[in-house]
Coordinates of C-alpha atoms in Angstrom, one line a residue:
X27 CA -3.3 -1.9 -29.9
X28 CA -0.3 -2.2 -28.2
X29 CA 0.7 0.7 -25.0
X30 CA 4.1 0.7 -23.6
X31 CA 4.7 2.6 -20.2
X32 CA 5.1 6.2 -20.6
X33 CA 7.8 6.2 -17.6
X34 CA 9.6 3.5 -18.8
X35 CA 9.1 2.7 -22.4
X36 CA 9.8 -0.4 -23.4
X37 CA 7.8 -2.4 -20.7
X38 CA 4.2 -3.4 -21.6
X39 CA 1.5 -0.9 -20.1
X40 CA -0.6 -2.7 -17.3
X41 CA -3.1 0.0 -16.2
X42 CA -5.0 2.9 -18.3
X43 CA -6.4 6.1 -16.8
X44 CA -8.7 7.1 -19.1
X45 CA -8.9 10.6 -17.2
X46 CA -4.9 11.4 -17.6
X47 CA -4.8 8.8 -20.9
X48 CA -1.5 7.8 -19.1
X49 CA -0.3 4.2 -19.2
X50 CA 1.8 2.5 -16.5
X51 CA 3.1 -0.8 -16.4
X52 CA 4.3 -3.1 -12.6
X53 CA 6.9 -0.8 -11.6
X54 CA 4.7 2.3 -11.7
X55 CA 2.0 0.8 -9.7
X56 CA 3.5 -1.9 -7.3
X57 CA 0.7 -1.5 -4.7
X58 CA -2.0 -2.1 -7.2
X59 CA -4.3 -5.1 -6.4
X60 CA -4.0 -7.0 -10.1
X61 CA -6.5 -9.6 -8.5
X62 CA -9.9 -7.7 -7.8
X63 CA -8.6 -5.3 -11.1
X64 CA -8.2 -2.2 -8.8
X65 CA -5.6 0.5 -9.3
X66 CA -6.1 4.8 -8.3
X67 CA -4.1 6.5 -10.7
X68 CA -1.0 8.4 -9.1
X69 CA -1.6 11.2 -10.7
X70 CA -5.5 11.8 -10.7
X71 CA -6.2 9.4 -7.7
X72 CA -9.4 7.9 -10.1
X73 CA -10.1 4.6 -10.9
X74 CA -7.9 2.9 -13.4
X75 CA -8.6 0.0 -15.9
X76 CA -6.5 -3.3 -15.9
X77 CA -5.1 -4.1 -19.1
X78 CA -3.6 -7.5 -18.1
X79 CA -1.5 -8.9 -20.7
X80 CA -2.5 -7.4 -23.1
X81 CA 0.1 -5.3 -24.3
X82 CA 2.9 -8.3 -23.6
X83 CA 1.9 -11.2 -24.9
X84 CA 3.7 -13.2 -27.5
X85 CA 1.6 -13.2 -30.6
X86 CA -0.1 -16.7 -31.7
X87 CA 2.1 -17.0 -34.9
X88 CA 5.4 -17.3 -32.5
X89 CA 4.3 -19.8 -30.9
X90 CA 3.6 -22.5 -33.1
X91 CA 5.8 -24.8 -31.7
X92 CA 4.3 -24.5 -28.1
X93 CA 1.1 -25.0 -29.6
X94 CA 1.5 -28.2 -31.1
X95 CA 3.5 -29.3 -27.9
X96 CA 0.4 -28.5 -25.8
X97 CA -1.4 -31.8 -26.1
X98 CA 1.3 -34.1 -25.3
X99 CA 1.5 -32.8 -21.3
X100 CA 0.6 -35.5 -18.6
X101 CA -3.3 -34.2 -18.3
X102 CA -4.2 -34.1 -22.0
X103 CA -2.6 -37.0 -22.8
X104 CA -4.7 -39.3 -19.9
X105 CA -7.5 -38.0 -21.5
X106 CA -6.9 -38.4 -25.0
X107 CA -5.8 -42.1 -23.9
X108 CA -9.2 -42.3 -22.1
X109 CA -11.5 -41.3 -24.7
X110 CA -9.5 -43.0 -27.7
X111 CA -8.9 -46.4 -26.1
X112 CA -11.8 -47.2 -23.6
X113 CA -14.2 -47.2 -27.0
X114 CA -12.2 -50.0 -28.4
X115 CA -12.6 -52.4 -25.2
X116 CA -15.9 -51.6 -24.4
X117 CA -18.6 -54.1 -25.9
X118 CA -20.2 -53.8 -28.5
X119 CA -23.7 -53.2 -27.6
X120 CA -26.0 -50.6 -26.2
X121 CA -23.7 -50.3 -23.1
X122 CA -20.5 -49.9 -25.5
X123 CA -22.2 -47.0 -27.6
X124 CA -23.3 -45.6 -24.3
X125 CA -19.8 -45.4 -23.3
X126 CA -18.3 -43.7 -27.0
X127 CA -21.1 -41.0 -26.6
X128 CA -20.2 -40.2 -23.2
X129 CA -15.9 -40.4 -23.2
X130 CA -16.5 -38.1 -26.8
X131 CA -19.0 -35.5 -24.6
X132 CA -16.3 -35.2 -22.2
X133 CA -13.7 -35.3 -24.6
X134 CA -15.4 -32.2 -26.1
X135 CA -16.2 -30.5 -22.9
X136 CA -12.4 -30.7 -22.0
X137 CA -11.9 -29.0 -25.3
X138 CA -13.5 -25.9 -24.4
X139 CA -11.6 -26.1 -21.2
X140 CA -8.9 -25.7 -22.9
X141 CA -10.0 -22.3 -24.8
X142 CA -11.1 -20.8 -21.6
X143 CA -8.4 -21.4 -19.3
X144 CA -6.0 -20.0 -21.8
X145 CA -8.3 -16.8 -23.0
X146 CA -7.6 -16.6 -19.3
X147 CA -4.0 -17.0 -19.5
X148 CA -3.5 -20.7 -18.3
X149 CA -0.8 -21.7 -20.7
X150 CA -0.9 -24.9 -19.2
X151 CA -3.4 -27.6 -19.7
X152 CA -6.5 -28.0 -17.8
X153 CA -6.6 -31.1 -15.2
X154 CA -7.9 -34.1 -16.0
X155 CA -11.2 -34.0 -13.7
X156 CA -12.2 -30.9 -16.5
X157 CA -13.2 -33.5 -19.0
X158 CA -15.3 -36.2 -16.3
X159 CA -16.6 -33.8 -13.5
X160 CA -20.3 -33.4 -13.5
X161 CA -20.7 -30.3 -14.7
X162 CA -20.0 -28.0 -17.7
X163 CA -21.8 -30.7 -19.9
X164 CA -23.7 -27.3 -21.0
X165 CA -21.1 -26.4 -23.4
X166 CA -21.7 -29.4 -25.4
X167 CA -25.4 -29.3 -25.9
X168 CA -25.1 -25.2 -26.6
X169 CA -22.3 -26.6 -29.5
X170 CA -24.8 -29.1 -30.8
X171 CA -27.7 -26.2 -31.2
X172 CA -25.1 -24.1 -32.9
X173 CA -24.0 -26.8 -35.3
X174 CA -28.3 -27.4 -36.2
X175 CA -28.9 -23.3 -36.2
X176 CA -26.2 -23.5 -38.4
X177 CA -26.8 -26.4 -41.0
X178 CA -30.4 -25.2 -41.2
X179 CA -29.0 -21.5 -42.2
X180 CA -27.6 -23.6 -44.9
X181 CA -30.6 -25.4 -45.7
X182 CA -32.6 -22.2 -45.8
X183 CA -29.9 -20.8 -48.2
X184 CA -30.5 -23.6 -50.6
X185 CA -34.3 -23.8 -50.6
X186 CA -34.5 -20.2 -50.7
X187 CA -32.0 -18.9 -53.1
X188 CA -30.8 -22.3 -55.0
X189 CA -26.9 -23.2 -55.1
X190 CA -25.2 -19.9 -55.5
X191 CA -27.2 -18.3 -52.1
X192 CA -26.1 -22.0 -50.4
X193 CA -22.5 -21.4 -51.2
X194 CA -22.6 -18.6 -50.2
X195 CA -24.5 -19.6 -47.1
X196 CA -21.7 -22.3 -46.4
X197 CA -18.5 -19.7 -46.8
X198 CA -20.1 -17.6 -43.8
X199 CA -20.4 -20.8 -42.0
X200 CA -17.0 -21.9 -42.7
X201 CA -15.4 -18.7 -42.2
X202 CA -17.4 -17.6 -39.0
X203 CA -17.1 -20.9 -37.3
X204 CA -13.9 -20.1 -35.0
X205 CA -15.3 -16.9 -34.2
X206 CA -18.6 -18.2 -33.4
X207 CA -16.6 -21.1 -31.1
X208 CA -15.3 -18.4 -29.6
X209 CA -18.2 -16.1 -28.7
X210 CA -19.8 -19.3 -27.3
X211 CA -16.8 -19.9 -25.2
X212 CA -17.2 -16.5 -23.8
X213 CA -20.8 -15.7 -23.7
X214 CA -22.7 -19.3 -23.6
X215 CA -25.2 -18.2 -25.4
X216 CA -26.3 -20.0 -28.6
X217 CA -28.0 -17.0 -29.9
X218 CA -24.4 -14.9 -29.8
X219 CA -22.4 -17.4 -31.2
X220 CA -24.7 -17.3 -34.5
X221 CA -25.7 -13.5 -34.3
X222 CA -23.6 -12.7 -37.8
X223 CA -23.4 -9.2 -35.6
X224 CA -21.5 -10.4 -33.2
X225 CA -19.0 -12.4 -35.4
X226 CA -18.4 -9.6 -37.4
X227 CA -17.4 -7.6 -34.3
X228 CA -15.2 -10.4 -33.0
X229 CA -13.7 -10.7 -36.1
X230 CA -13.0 -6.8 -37.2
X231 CA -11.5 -6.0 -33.4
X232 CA -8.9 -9.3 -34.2
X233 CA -8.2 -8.0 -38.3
X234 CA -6.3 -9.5 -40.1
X235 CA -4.6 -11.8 -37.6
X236 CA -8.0 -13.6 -37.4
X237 CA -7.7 -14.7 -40.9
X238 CA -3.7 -15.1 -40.6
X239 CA -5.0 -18.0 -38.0
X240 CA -7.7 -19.4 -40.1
X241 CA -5.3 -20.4 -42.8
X242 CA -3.3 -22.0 -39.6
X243 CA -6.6 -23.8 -39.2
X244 CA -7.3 -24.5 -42.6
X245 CA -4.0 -26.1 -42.8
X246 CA -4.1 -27.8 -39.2
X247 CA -7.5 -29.6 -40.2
X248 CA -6.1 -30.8 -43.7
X249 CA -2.8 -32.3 -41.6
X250 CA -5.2 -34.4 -39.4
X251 CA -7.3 -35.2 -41.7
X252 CA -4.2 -36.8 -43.7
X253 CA -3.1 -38.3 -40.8
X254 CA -6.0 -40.1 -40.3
X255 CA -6.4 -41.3 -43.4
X256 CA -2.8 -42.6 -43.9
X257 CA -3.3 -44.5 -40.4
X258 CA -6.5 -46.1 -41.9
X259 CA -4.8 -46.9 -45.1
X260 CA -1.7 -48.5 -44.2
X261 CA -2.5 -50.2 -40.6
X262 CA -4.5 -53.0 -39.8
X263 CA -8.0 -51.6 -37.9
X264 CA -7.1 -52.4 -34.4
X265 CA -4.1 -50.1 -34.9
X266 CA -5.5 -47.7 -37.6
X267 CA -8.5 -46.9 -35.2
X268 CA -7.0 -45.6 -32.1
X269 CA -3.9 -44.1 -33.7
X270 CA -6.7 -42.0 -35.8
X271 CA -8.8 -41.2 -32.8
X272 CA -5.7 -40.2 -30.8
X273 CA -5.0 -37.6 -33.9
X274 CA -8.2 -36.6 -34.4
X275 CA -8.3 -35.7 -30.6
X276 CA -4.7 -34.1 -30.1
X277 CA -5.0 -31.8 -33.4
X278 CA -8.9 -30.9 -31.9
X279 CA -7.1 -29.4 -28.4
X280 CA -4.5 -27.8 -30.5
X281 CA -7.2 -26.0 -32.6
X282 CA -9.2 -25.3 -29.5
X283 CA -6.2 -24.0 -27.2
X284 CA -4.8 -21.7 -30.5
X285 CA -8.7 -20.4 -30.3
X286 CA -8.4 -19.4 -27.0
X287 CA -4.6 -17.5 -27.3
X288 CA -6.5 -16.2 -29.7
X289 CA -8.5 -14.5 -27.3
X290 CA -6.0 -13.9 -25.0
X291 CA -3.7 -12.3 -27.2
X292 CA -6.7 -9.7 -28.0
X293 CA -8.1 -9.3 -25.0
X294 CA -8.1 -5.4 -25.0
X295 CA -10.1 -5.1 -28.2
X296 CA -12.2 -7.6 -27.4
X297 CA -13.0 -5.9 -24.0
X298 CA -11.6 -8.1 -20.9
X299 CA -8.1 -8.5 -19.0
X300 CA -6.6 -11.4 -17.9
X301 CA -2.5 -12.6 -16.9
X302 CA -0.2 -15.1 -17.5
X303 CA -1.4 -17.3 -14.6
X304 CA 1.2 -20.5 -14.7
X305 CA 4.5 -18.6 -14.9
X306 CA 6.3 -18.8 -11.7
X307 CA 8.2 -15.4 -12.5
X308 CA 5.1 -13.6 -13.1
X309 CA 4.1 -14.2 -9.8
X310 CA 5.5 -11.4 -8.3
X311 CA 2.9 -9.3 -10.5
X312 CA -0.2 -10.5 -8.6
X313 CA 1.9 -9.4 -5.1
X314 CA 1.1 -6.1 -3.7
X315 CA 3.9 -4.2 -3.1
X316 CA 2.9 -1.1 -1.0
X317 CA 6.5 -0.3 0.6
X318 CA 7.7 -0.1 -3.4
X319 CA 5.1 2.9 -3.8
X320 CA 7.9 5.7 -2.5
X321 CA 10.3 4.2 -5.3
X322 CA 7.3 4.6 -8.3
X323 CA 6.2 7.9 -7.1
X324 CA 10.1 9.3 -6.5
X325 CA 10.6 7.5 -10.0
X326 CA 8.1 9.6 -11.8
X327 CA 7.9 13.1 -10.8
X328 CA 11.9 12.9 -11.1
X329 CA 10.8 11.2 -14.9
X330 CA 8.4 14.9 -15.2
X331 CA 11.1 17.5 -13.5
X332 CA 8.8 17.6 -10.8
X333 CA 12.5 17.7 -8.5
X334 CA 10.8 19.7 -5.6
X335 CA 8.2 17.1 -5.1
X336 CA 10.7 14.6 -5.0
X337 CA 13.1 16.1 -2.6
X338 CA 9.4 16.5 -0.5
X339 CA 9.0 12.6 -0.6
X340 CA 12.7 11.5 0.5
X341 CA 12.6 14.5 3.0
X342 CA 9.3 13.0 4.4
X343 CA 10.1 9.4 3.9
X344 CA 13.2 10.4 6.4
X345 CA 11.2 11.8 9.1
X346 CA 10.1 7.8 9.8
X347 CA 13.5 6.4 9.0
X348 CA 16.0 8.5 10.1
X349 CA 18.9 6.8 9.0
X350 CA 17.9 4.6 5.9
X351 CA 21.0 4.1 3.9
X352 CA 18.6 3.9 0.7
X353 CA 16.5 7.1 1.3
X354 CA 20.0 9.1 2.4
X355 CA 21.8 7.8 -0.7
X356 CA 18.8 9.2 -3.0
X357 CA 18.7 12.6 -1.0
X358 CA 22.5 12.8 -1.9
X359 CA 22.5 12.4 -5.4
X360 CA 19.6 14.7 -5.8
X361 CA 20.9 17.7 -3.3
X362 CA 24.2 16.9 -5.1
X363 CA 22.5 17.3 -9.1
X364 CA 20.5 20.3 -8.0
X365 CA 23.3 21.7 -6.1
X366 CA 21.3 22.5 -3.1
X367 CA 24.2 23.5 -0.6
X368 CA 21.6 24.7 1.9
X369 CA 19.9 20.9 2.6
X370 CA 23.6 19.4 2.1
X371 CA 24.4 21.7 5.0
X372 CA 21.3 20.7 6.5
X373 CA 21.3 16.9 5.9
X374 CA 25.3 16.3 6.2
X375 CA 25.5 14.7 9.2
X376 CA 23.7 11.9 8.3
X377 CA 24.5 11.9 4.6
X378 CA 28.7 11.8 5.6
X379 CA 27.6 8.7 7.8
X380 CA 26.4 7.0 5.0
X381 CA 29.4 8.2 2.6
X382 CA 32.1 7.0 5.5
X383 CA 29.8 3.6 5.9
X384 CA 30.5 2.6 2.5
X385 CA 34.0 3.7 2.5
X386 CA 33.1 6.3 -0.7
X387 CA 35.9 8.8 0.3
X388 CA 35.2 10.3 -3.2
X389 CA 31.8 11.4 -2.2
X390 CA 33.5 12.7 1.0
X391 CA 35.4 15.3 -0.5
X392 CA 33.4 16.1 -2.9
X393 CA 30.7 16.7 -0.4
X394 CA 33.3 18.8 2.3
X395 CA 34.0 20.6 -1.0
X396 CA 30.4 21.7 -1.4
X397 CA 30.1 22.5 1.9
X398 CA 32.8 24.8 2.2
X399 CA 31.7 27.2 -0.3
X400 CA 28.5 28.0 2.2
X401 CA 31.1 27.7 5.5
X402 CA 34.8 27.7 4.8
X403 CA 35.8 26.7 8.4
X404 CA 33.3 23.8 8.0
X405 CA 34.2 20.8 10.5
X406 CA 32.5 18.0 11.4
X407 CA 30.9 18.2 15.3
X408 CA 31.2 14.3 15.9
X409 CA 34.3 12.8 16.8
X410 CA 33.2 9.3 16.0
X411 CA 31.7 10.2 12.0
X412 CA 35.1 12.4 11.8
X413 CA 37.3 10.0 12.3
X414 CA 35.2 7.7 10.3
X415 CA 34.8 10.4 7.6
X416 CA 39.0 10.8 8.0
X417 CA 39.8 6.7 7.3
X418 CA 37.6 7.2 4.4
X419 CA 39.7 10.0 2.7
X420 CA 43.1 8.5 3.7
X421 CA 42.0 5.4 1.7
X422 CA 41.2 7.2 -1.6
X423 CA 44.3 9.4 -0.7
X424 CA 42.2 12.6 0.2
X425 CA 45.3 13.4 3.0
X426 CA 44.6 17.1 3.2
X427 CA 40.6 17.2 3.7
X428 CA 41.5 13.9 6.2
X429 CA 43.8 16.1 7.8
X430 CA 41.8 18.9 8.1
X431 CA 38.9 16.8 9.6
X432 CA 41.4 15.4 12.3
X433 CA 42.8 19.2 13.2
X434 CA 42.8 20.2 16.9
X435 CA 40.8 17.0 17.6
X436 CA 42.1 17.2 21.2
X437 CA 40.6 20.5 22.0
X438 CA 37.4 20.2 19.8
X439 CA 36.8 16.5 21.5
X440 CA 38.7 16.4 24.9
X441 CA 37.2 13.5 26.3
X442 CA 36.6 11.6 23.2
X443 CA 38.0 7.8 23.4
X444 CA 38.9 8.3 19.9
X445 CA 41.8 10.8 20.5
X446 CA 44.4 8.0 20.0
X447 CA 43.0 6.0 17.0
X448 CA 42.5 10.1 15.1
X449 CA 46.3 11.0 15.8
X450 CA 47.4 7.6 15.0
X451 CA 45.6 7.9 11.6
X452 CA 46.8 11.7 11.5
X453 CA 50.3 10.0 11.6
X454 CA 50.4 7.7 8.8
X455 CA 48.3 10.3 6.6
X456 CA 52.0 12.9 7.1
X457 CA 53.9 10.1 6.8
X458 CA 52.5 8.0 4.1
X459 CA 50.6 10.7 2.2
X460 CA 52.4 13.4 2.6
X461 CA 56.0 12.1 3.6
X462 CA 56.1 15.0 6.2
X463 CA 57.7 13.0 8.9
X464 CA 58.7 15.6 11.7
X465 CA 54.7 16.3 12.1
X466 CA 54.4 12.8 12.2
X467 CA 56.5 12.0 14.5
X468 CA 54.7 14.9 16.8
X469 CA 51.8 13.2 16.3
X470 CA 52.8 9.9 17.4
X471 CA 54.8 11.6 20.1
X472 CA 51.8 13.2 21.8
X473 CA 49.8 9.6 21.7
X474 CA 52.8 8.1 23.4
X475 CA 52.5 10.4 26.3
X476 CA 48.9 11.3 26.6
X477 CA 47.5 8.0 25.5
X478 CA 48.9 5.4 27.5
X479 CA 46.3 3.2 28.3
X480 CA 45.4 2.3 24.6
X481 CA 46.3 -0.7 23.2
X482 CA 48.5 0.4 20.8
X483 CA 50.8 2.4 22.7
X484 CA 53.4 -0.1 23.5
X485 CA 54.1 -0.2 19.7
X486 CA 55.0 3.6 19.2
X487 CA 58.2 3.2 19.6
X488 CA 58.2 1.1 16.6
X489 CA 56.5 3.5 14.7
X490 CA 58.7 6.6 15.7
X491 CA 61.5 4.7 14.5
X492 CA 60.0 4.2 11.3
X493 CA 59.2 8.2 11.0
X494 CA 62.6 9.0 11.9
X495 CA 63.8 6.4 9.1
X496 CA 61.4 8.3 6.8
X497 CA 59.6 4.5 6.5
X498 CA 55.8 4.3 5.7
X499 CA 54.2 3.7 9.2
X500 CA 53.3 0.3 9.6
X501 CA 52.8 -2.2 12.4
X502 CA 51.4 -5.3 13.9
X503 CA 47.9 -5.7 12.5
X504 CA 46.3 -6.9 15.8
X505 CA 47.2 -3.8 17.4
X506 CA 47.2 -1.0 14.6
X507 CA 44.1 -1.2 12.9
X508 CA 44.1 2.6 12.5
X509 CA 43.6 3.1 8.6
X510 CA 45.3 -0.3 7.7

């Protein structure tokens, strides 16, 4: 069964609490440790379980194509090569059988390689060194005894209950033999992968797709064995018996790894959790995020209405960073959907800094707006974020709330080095958004006799001349940088 997040539906649940019966997926718990399978539920703060990939995995049937592309990678291929052509060089004698018996052991251990590194979600081959390393040789011998257990089944069958209890005997065979491959694949026990209990379980939690692949099966084994027998029909035998081998083998890994996806694919039902372990972009799900944990949390109680929790979080998340641009820009939107005038009032300050640092002279007067209706004489008691604030407004043509920040600025900040740069900018906001040139040309007056050690002051004649012409304000670049 398939679980999509309940925060954001559409992406693949990762984690169950079976307390809350919620299901989250990467973004909701980006401090979650995906490798040791260990995740406290935000809600409930109990244990969670790890559904892995579960719920996003491509089913087996759309992948066909990658299937049958699986055994022609480097690794397979070497040993598919080894096994199929060593056999043929190798002498014919005691030594030379030797040899077959072992390279088709290994062959078969690699096999079952493949079906557990991808019920683990390896998509990519095993290594070579899976098929010759000294151990795992197990597997085979526990695949022999399975094979006997199960031709003597048959054999009972026939001596017991004549041909129709043998047939019958022989279609549970046929039709349990992937699942019993793949309970010996995960359990390594003979006496699993023949307990018809077990099979039945295995095959009931997979339904109907298990039988949707056995046709693939049925159909892969007939395409081999076709294969084989054309290559032995119409090629001499030094060509027909590797080119058989080398089909037999590469349509035996492509049963074994569509086994194992098998497996992967239906991991949940089948009790275990595993990932996508080769794709480069999953990556960043096995990385523990713990500074992402704010964002989830802030992400979900605004997701349940839970707005005064939320507020609590950015609120406290501001009391270590002061000033973080992200954290303001969150507290903003929020104060400004719930229309909390009391913490705009509170938090402005800091909030128009971050509206004049990215030039939003939108947000400014909306804000000012806000503001106003809890103090209509409302100005701003820095002389540095008003004049910031001002440039802002003058660029989205805010002139009066620019204006109004920039009143009186030499008796509210009498020692401010900004007195020039904010009557300069009050200047062009008469002259250019308001075309009230007199006041402008008081303006620029006063910073020609009050201001004459700034750098732009040997230019105001220029600019007077242009306010008496009733010309927009405008002046060397190096020097007037007011609000250009």
């Amino acid at each position: 069964m398939k679980h999509d997040c309940h925060y954001h539906p559409g992406d693949p649940a990762k984690w169950h609490c079976s307390e809350c019966q919620m299901h989250y997926c990467n973004r909701c718990m980006p401090d979650a440790d995906t490798r040791q399978r260990q995740a406290l539920c935000p809600k409930c703060s109990k244990g969670m379980r790890y559904l892995g990939a579960a719920t996003e995995v491509v089913p087996f049937w759309q992948r066909i194509g990658a299937f049958f592309r699986y055994p022609f990678h480097t690794d397979p291929l070497i040993v598919i090569a080894i096994c199929t052509l060593v056999p043929i060089i190798a002498p014919a004698n005691l030594i030379g059988l030797l040899i077959w018996v072992v390279l088709a052991l290994a062959l078969f251990k690699y096999t079952y390689a493949v079906i557990n590194r991808t019920a683990e979600g390896h998509l990519k081959p095993p290594p070579v060194s899976e098929a010759f390393s000294g151990s795992g040789f197990n597997i085979v011998i526990l695949q022999l005894l399975v094979f006997v257990l199960m031709g003597a089944l048959v054999t009972a069958a026939a001596m017991l209950g004549g041909s129709i209890l043998m047939m019958l005997a022989i279609a549970f065979v046929v039709l349990g033999l992937p699942a019993s491959i793949m309970v010996l694949a995960m359990e390594r026990s003979v006496g699993a992968a023949v307990n018809p209990l077990n099979l039945a379980v295995l095959i009931s939690r997979i339904g109907t797709p298990y039988f949707l692949l056995y046709g693939y099966l049925i159909l892969l084994t007939l395409a081999s064995g076709a294969a084989q027998d054309f290559a032995v029909t119409h090629f001499p035998l030094w060509v027909a018996q590797p080119l058989a081998g080398f089909l037999n083998s590469t349509f035996t890994l492509i049963l074994f790894h569509m086994l194992g996806y098998l497996l992967f694919q239906y991991q949940e039902e089948l009790g275990f959790a595993a990932d996508l372990q080769d794709e480069e972009e999953l990556a960043s799900h096995q990385h523990r995020d713990r500074s992402s944990r704010l964002d989830a949390d802030l992400d979900m109680n605004l997701k349940d209405g839970n707005y005064d929790r939320a507020q609590a979080i950015l609120k406290e998340a501001l009391k270590k960073e002061r000033d973080d641009p992200r954290r303001l820009g969150q507290l903003y939107q929020l104060l400004t959907a719930r229309n909390d005038v009391s913490e705009l009032y509170r938090y402005h300050p800091r909030i128009m800094t971050w509206l004049a640092d990215r030039n939003d002279g939108d947000g400014l007067n909306g804000l000012i707006k806000t503001l106003q209706t809890l103090e209509p004489n409302f100005q701003v008691d820095d002389a540095d974020l008003a004049l910031a604030c001002a440039k802002a407004l003058y660029h989205r043509q805010h002139f009066k709330p620019a204006l109004r920040l920039l009143q009186d600025f030499h008796k509210r900040f009498p020692d401010s080095e900004q007195l020039a740069p904010a009557y300069l900018l009050a200047a062009q906001v008469l002259a250019n958004g308001l075309q009230q040139w007199e006041k402008a040309s008081a303006f620029l007056s006063y910073v020609q006799k009050r201001c004459s050690g700034h750098p732009a002051h040997k230019h105001i004649d220029v600019w007077l001349e242009q306010a008496q012409n009733r010309e927009p304000l405008k002046g060397p670049k190096a020097s007037f940088q007011i609000a250009e």
